[in-house]
PDB file of C-alpha atoms in Angstrom:
ATOM      1  CA  MET A 297     -29.460  18.793  57.827  1.00 81.00           C
ATOM      2  CA  ALA A 298     -27.592  19.775  54.693  1.00 77.00           C
ATOM      3  CA  GLU A 299     -24.462  18.111  56.095  1.00 76.00           C
ATOM      4  CA  THR A 300     -26.162  15.061  57.654  1.00 84.00           C
ATOM      5  CA  PRO A 301     -25.919  12.057  55.306  1.00 86.00           C
ATOM      6  CA  ILE A 302     -28.895   9.797  54.815  1.00 88.00           C
ATOM      7  CA  TYR A 303     -28.577   6.652  56.904  1.00 87.00           C
ATOM      8  CA  GLY A 304     -28.903   3.488  54.854  1.00 81.00           C
ATOM      9  CA  ILE A 305     -27.042   4.479  51.690  1.00 81.00           C
ATOM     10  CA  THR A 306     -23.456   3.456  51.066  1.00 71.00           C
ATOM     11  CA  HIS A 307     -22.233   6.416  49.029  1.00 58.00           C
ATOM     12  CA  THR A 308     -23.196   8.439  45.986  1.00 49.00           C
ATOM     13  CA  GLY A 309     -19.795   9.521  44.747  1.00 49.00           C
ATOM     14  CA  ASN A 310     -19.845   7.274  41.685  1.00 45.00           C
ATOM     15  CA  ILE A 311     -23.430   8.092  40.678  1.00 53.00           C
ATOM     16  CA  ASN A 312     -23.998  11.039  38.372  1.00 61.00           C
ATOM     17  CA  ASP A 313     -26.096  13.742  39.991  1.00 71.00           C
ATOM     18  CA  GLN A 314     -28.487  14.741  37.232  1.00 72.00           C
ATOM     19  CA  PHE A 315     -29.938  17.476  39.440  1.00 75.00           C
ATOM     20  CA  GLY A 316     -26.545  19.010  40.208  1.00 73.00           C
ATOM     21  CA  PRO A 317     -27.157  22.353  38.439  1.00 73.00           C
ATOM     22  CA  LEU A 318     -30.503  22.715  40.247  1.00 79.00           C
ATOM     23  CA  ARG A 319     -29.217  22.017  43.754  1.00 82.00           C
ATOM     24  CA  VAL A 320     -28.658  25.680  44.558  1.00 80.00           C
ATOM     25  CA  ILE A 321     -32.098  26.683  43.286  1.00 82.00           C
ATOM     26  CA  PHE A 322     -33.882  24.027  45.332  1.00 83.00           C
ATOM     27  CA  ALA A 323     -31.617  24.435  48.400  1.00 83.00           C
ATOM     28  CA  SER A 324     -30.838  20.716  48.364  1.00 86.00           C
ATOM     29  CA  ASN A 325     -27.708  18.681  48.897  1.00 84.00           C
ATOM     30  CA  ARG A 326     -26.975  15.307  47.328  1.00 85.00           C
ATOM     31  CA  GLY A 327     -27.106  12.333  49.687  1.00 85.00           C
ATOM     32  CA  THR A 328     -28.175  14.336  52.747  1.00 87.00           C
ATOM     33  CA  LEU A 329     -31.422  14.824  54.641  1.00 90.00           C
ATOM     34  CA  VAL A 330     -32.221  17.839  52.460  1.00 89.00           C
ATOM     35  CA  GLU A 331     -32.017  15.768  49.287  1.00 90.00           C
ATOM     36  CA  LEU A 332     -35.418  17.110  48.215  1.00 91.00           C
ATOM     37  CA  GLY A 333     -34.836  20.648  49.487  1.00 89.00           C
ATOM     38  CA  ILE A 334     -37.705  23.050  48.872  1.00 90.00           C
ATOM     39  CA  GLY A 335     -38.822  21.141  45.792  1.00 90.00           C
ATOM     40  CA  PRO A 336     -42.013  19.733  47.377  1.00 92.00           C
ATOM     41  CA  ILE A 337     -43.016  23.166  48.713  1.00 92.00           C
ATOM     42  CA  VAL A 338     -42.480  24.871  45.359  1.00 91.00           C
ATOM     43  CA  THR A 339     -44.245  22.096  43.446  1.00 92.00           C
ATOM     44  CA  ALA A 340     -47.252  22.095  45.781  1.00 93.00           C
ATOM     45  CA  GLY A 341     -47.537  25.874  45.566  1.00 90.00           C
ATOM     46  CA  LEU A 342     -47.364  25.826  41.770  1.00 92.00           C
ATOM     47  CA  ILE A 343     -50.028  23.122  41.516  1.00 94.00           C
ATOM     48  CA  LEU A 344     -52.453  25.020  43.734  1.00 92.00           C
ATOM     49  CA  GLN A 345     -51.737  28.303  41.955  1.00 91.00           C
ATOM     50  CA  VAL A 346     -52.473  26.690  38.589  1.00 93.00           C
ATOM     51  CA  LEU A 347     -55.669  25.131  39.931  1.00 92.00           C
ATOM     52  CA  SER A 348     -56.857  28.418  41.404  1.00 90.00           C
ATOM     53  CA  GLY A 349     -55.820  30.441  38.357  1.00 88.00           C
ATOM     54  CA  SER A 350     -57.695  28.107  36.007  1.00 90.00           C
ATOM     55  CA  LYS A 351     -60.753  28.281  38.307  1.00 86.00           C
ATOM     56  CA  MET A 352     -60.650  24.537  38.889  1.00 89.00           C
ATOM     57  CA  ILE A 353     -60.841  25.426  42.564  1.00 87.00           C
ATOM     58  CA  ASN A 354     -62.613  28.538  43.790  1.00 88.00           C
ATOM     59  CA  VAL A 355     -60.452  30.618  46.109  1.00 86.00           C
ATOM     60  CA  ASP A 356     -61.243  34.167  47.172  1.00 86.00           C
ATOM     61  CA  PHE A 357     -57.907  35.585  48.306  1.00 85.00           C
ATOM     62  CA  THR A 358     -59.685  38.617  49.757  1.00 88.00           C
ATOM     63  CA  ASN A 359     -61.420  36.297  52.206  1.00 89.00           C
ATOM     64  CA  PRO A 360     -59.210  35.449  55.239  1.00 89.00           C
ATOM     65  CA  ALA A 361     -60.939  32.085  55.644  1.00 90.00           C
ATOM     66  CA  ASP A 362     -60.194  31.119  52.035  1.00 88.00           C
ATOM     67  CA  ARG A 363     -56.592  32.269  52.361  1.00 88.00           C
ATOM     68  CA  ALA A 364     -56.138  30.190  55.512  1.00 88.00           C
ATOM     69  CA  LEU A 365     -57.706  27.170  53.814  1.00 91.00           C
ATOM     70  CA  PHE A 366     -55.481  27.654  50.763  1.00 90.00           C
ATOM     71  CA  THR A 367     -52.368  27.866  52.954  1.00 88.00           C
ATOM     72  CA  GLY A 368     -53.355  24.744  54.869  1.00 90.00           C
ATOM     73  CA  ALA A 369     -53.993  22.856  51.646  1.00 92.00           C
ATOM     74  CA  SER A 370     -50.566  23.942  50.408  1.00 92.00           C
ATOM     75  CA  LYS A 371     -48.894  22.486  53.507  1.00 92.00           C
ATOM     76  CA  VAL A 372     -50.785  19.199  53.231  1.00 94.00           C
ATOM     77  CA  LEU A 373     -49.994  18.917  49.525  1.00 94.00           C
ATOM     78  CA  SER A 374     -46.337  19.690  50.302  1.00 94.00           C
ATOM     79  CA  VAL A 375     -46.212  16.657  52.608  1.00 95.00           C
ATOM     80  CA  PHE A 376     -47.742  14.446  49.918  1.00 96.00           C
ATOM     81  CA  MET A 377     -45.286  15.824  47.348  1.00 95.00           C
ATOM     82  CA  THR A 378     -42.423  15.025  49.734  1.00 96.00           C
ATOM     83  CA  ILE A 379     -43.596  11.420  49.928  1.00 96.00           C
ATOM     84  CA  PHE A 380     -44.125  11.277  46.159  1.00 96.00           C
ATOM     85  CA  GLU A 381     -40.696  12.716  45.318  1.00 93.00           C
ATOM     86  CA  GLY A 382     -38.997  10.451  47.859  1.00 93.00           C
ATOM     87  CA  ILE A 383     -40.613   7.388  46.288  1.00 95.00           C
ATOM     88  CA  ALA A 384     -39.685   8.683  42.824  1.00 93.00           C
ATOM     89  CA  PHE A 385     -36.048   9.001  43.884  1.00 90.00           C
ATOM     90  CA  LEU A 386     -36.053   5.419  45.162  1.00 91.00           C
ATOM     91  CA  ILE A 387     -37.782   3.982  42.096  1.00 91.00           C
ATOM     92  CA  GLY A 388     -35.500   5.986  39.813  1.00 87.00           C
ATOM     93  CA  GLY A 389     -32.422   4.408  41.388  1.00 84.00           C
ATOM     94  CA  ALA A 390     -30.984   7.543  42.952  1.00 83.00           C
ATOM     95  CA  TYR A 391     -29.505   5.480  45.784  1.00 85.00           C
ATOM     96  CA  ASN A 392     -28.352   2.445  43.833  1.00 83.00           C
ATOM     97  CA  VAL A 393     -24.722   1.520  44.457  1.00 78.00           C
ATOM     98  CA  GLN A 394     -22.299   0.382  41.779  1.00 75.00           C
ATOM     99  CA  ASN A 395     -20.249  -2.663  42.762  1.00 74.00           C
ATOM    100  CA  SER A 396     -16.794  -3.653  41.554  1.00 74.00           C
ATOM    101  CA  ALA A 397     -18.285  -5.456  38.549  1.00 75.00           C
ATOM    102  CA  GLY A 398     -20.044  -2.297  37.409  1.00 71.00           C
ATOM    103  CA  GLN A 399     -23.506  -3.528  38.347  1.00 77.00           C
ATOM    104  CA  LEU A 400     -25.986  -1.283  40.146  1.00 77.00           C
ATOM    105  CA  ILE A 401     -27.216  -2.762  43.420  1.00 80.00           C
ATOM    106  CA  THR A 402     -30.638  -1.630  44.651  1.00 84.00           C
ATOM    107  CA  PRO A 403     -31.017  -1.108  48.425  1.00 84.00           C
ATOM    108  CA  SER A 404     -33.180  -3.610  50.287  1.00 87.00           C
ATOM    109  CA  LEU A 405     -36.829  -2.845  50.990  1.00 90.00           C
ATOM    110  CA  GLN A 406     -36.001  -2.151  54.638  1.00 91.00           C
ATOM    111  CA  ALA A 407     -33.266   0.295  53.621  1.00 90.00           C
ATOM    112  CA  GLN A 408     -35.564   1.988  51.104  1.00 92.00           C
ATOM    113  CA  PHE A 409     -38.277   2.391  53.731  1.00 94.00           C
ATOM    114  CA  LEU A 410     -35.742   3.876  56.160  1.00 94.00           C
ATOM    115  CA  ILE A 411     -34.489   6.281  53.497  1.00 93.00           C
ATOM    116  CA  LEU A 412     -38.049   7.353  52.681  1.00 95.00           C
ATOM    117  CA  VAL A 413     -38.840   7.981  56.354  1.00 95.00           C
ATOM    118  CA  GLN A 414     -35.761  10.196  56.703  1.00 95.00           C
ATOM    119  CA  LEU A 415     -36.642  12.185  53.585  1.00 94.00           C
ATOM    120  CA  VAL A 416     -40.234  12.672  54.724  1.00 95.00           C
ATOM    121  CA  VAL A 417     -39.276  13.732  58.266  1.00 95.00           C
ATOM    122  CA  ALA A 418     -36.683  16.184  56.938  1.00 94.00           C
ATOM    123  CA  GLY A 419     -39.226  17.479  54.423  1.00 93.00           C
ATOM    124  CA  VAL A 420     -41.802  18.062  57.163  1.00 94.00           C
ATOM    125  CA  VAL A 421     -39.200  19.981  59.187  1.00 93.00           C
ATOM    126  CA  ILE A 422     -38.481  22.209  56.169  1.00 91.00           C
ATOM    127  CA  ILE A 423     -42.223  22.775  55.683  1.00 91.00           C
ATOM    128  CA  LEU A 424     -42.591  23.780  59.342  1.00 90.00           C
ATOM    129  CA  LEU A 425     -39.610  26.131  59.085  1.00 88.00           C
ATOM    130  CA  ASP A 426     -41.167  27.710  56.003  1.00 86.00           C
ATOM    131  CA  GLU A 427     -44.435  28.192  57.882  1.00 87.00           C
ATOM    132  CA  MET A 428     -42.606  29.808  60.802  1.00 86.00           C
ATOM    133  CA  LEU A 429     -40.970  32.272  58.433  1.00 84.00           C
ATOM    134  CA  GLN A 430     -44.320  33.022  56.801  1.00 80.00           C
ATOM    135  CA  LYS A 431     -45.620  33.966  60.241  1.00 81.00           C
ATOM    136  CA  ASN A 432     -42.871  36.623  60.480  1.00 76.00           C
ATOM    137  CA  TRP A 433     -40.709  34.601  62.870  1.00 77.00           C
ATOM    138  CA  GLY A 434     -37.692  35.339  60.691  1.00 69.00           C
ATOM    139  CA  PHE A 435     -36.392  37.496  57.861  1.00 71.00           C
ATOM    140  CA  GLY A 436     -37.965  37.349  54.409  1.00 66.00           C
ATOM    141  CA  SER A 437     -39.758  34.399  52.863  1.00 70.00           C
ATOM    142  CA  GLY A 438     -38.874  30.821  53.686  1.00 73.00           C
ATOM    143  CA  ILE A 439     -38.040  29.774  50.133  1.00 78.00           C
ATOM    144  CA  SER A 440     -35.748  32.751  49.519  1.00 81.00           C
ATOM    145  CA  LEU A 441     -34.027  32.260  52.864  1.00 83.00           C
ATOM    146  CA  PHE A 442     -33.428  28.556  52.222  1.00 83.00           C
ATOM    147  CA  ILE A 443     -31.908  29.337  48.827  1.00 83.00           C
ATOM    148  CA  ALA A 444     -29.719  32.071  50.331  1.00 84.00           C
ATOM    149  CA  ALA A 445     -28.590  29.721  53.099  1.00 82.00           C
ATOM    150  CA  GLY A 446     -27.665  27.076  50.534  1.00 80.00           C
ATOM    151  CA  VAL A 447     -25.676  29.574  48.476  1.00 84.00           C
ATOM    152  CA  CYS A 448     -23.852  30.856  51.565  1.00 86.00           C
ATOM    153  CA  LEU A 449     -23.049  27.306  52.663  1.00 83.00           C
ATOM    154  CA  SER A 450     -21.658  26.486  49.228  1.00 83.00           C
ATOM    155  CA  ILE A 451     -19.491  29.624  49.194  1.00 88.00           C
ATOM    156  CA  VAL A 452     -18.122  29.069  52.700  1.00 89.00           C
ATOM    157  CA  TRP A 453     -17.445  25.377  52.108  1.00 86.00           C
ATOM    158  CA  SER A 454     -15.718  26.044  48.781  1.00 88.00           C
ATOM    159  CA  THR A 455     -13.618  28.756  50.417  1.00 90.00           C
ATOM    160  CA  ILE A 456     -12.401  27.053  53.597  1.00 89.00           C
ATOM    161  CA  GLY A 457     -13.418  23.404  53.206  1.00 85.00           C
ATOM    162  CA  PRO A 458     -10.889  21.429  55.315  1.00 84.00           C
ATOM    163  CA  ILE A 459     -11.201  18.104  53.443  1.00 81.00           C
ATOM    164  CA  SER A 460      -7.829  16.720  52.371  1.00 77.00           C
ATOM    165  CA  PRO A 461      -6.524  15.298  50.168  1.00 79.00           C
ATOM    166  CA  VAL A 462      -8.763  15.669  47.122  1.00 81.00           C
ATOM    167  CA  ALA A 463      -8.057  14.888  43.464  1.00 78.00           C
ATOM    168  CA  ASP A 464      -5.052  17.221  43.187  1.00 79.00           C
ATOM    169  CA  GLY A 465      -3.602  16.251  46.580  1.00 83.00           C
ATOM    170  CA  LYS A 466      -4.526  19.560  48.220  1.00 86.00           C
ATOM    171  CA  TYR A 467      -7.253  20.743  50.548  1.00 88.00           C
ATOM    172  CA  PHE A 468     -10.725  21.192  49.090  1.00 89.00           C
ATOM    173  CA  GLY A 469     -11.105  24.829  50.203  1.00 90.00           C
ATOM    174  CA  ALA A 470      -9.697  27.456  47.848  1.00 90.00           C
ATOM    175  CA  ILE A 471      -7.840  29.391  50.553  1.00 92.00           C
ATOM    176  CA  PHE A 472      -6.244  26.297  52.082  1.00 89.00           C
ATOM    177  CA  ALA A 473      -5.253  24.997  48.636  1.00 89.00           C
ATOM    178  CA  PHE A 474      -3.728  28.382  47.821  1.00 90.00           C
ATOM    179  CA  ALA A 475      -1.745  28.304  51.080  1.00 89.00           C
ATOM    180  CA  GLN A 476      -0.376  24.886  50.123  1.00 88.00           C
ATOM    181  CA  SER A 477       0.704  26.215  46.714  1.00 87.00           C
ATOM    182  CA  ILE A 478       2.218  29.509  47.857  1.00 88.00           C
ATOM    183  CA  GLY A 479       5.700  28.049  48.412  1.00 86.00           C
ATOM    184  CA  PRO A 480       6.814  28.047  44.738  1.00 84.00           C
ATOM    185  CA  VAL A 481       5.353  31.544  44.315  1.00 84.00           C
ATOM    186  CA  LEU A 482       7.402  32.931  47.216  1.00 86.00           C
ATOM    187  CA  SER A 483      10.570  31.264  45.986  1.00 85.00           C
ATOM    188  CA  ASN A 484      10.072  32.483  42.414  1.00 85.00           C
ATOM    189  CA  PRO A 485       7.575  35.385  42.272  1.00 84.00           C
ATOM    190  CA  GLY A 486       8.177  35.953  38.576  1.00 83.00           C
ATOM    191  CA  SER A 487       7.157  32.447  37.548  1.00 85.00           C
ATOM    192  CA  PHE A 488       3.871  32.434  35.643  1.00 85.00           C
ATOM    193  CA  SER A 489       3.427  28.681  36.072  1.00 85.00           C
ATOM    194  CA  ALA A 490       3.824  28.995  39.848  1.00 84.00           C
ATOM    195  CA  TRP A 491       1.139  31.666  40.018  1.00 87.00           C
ATOM    196  CA  GLN A 492      -1.108  29.676  37.691  1.00 85.00           C
ATOM    197  CA  SER A 493      -0.755  26.555  39.826  1.00 85.00           C
ATOM    198  CA  ALA A 494      -1.537  28.525  42.975  1.00 85.00           C
ATOM    199  CA  LEU A 495      -4.529  30.449  41.639  1.00 88.00           C
ATOM    200  CA  TYR A 496      -6.066  27.985  39.179  1.00 88.00           C
ATOM    201  CA  ARG A 497      -6.638  24.270  39.707  1.00 85.00           C
ATOM    202  CA  GLY A 498      -6.698  23.204  36.079  1.00 78.00           C
ATOM    203  CA  GLY A 499     -10.418  23.049  35.416  1.00 71.00           C
ATOM    204  CA  SER A 500     -10.849  20.040  37.707  1.00 72.00           C
ATOM    205  CA  GLY A 501     -14.042  21.450  39.167  1.00 76.00           C
ATOM    206  CA  LEU A 502     -12.380  22.090  42.513  1.00 85.00           C
ATOM    207  CA  PRO A 503     -12.715  25.567  44.054  1.00 89.00           C
ATOM    208  CA  ASP A 504      -9.755  27.863  43.446  1.00 86.00           C
ATOM    209  CA  MET A 505      -8.787  31.493  43.965  1.00 89.00           C
ATOM    210  CA  VAL A 506      -9.972  32.473  40.482  1.00 87.00           C
ATOM    211  CA  GLY A 507     -13.457  31.279  41.344  1.00 86.00           C
ATOM    212  CA  LEU A 508     -13.280  32.987  44.734  1.00 87.00           C
ATOM    213  CA  PHE A 509     -12.302  36.323  43.177  1.00 87.00           C
ATOM    214  CA  THR A 510     -15.078  36.121  40.586  1.00 85.00           C
ATOM    215  CA  THR A 511     -17.605  35.255  43.300  1.00 76.00           C
TER     216      THR A 511
END
């Protein structure tokens, strides 16, 4: 789902992603079905923990019945938070498109409803996967595993991403871009500029061998 774009939006390339630095933490991906990631699950859990810690709701975690009720309430609240966050994204203009005149065009009501349905369905799937992992049908906790999967996906994609050409005319992946730049290095191994061009992509934000080595 992290690579499946949301149907009904044109593109998001020219819209600033204000949640970019948090994407890895919330295991989300801009413009895809996992736009919300584990955000609704984490938010619902925090709300219930605060309510129980402040004694606004009475929960006896030593009682299996109370624990089961608390877990069920967390899942239900996660679904409501998915709907709430999806609506917030739509109202906040996350999927507005900028036209040639520089004006932001809001999707139609039908498109917004379709986008919301996709976000909610994907969110429910993530909630169910998290519940499966909590029942020991996997390794570790669901939230940690989702974050780890997102980090691994980002590393693999930045390393061998086959998209071409990008801003510098090379492949997106660091290894492929390095292979495209190795020619001048082989012809003149002592050239510092050739090595710099092959290993470092000029601070453009594109993955390079320097970033791969530090990772």
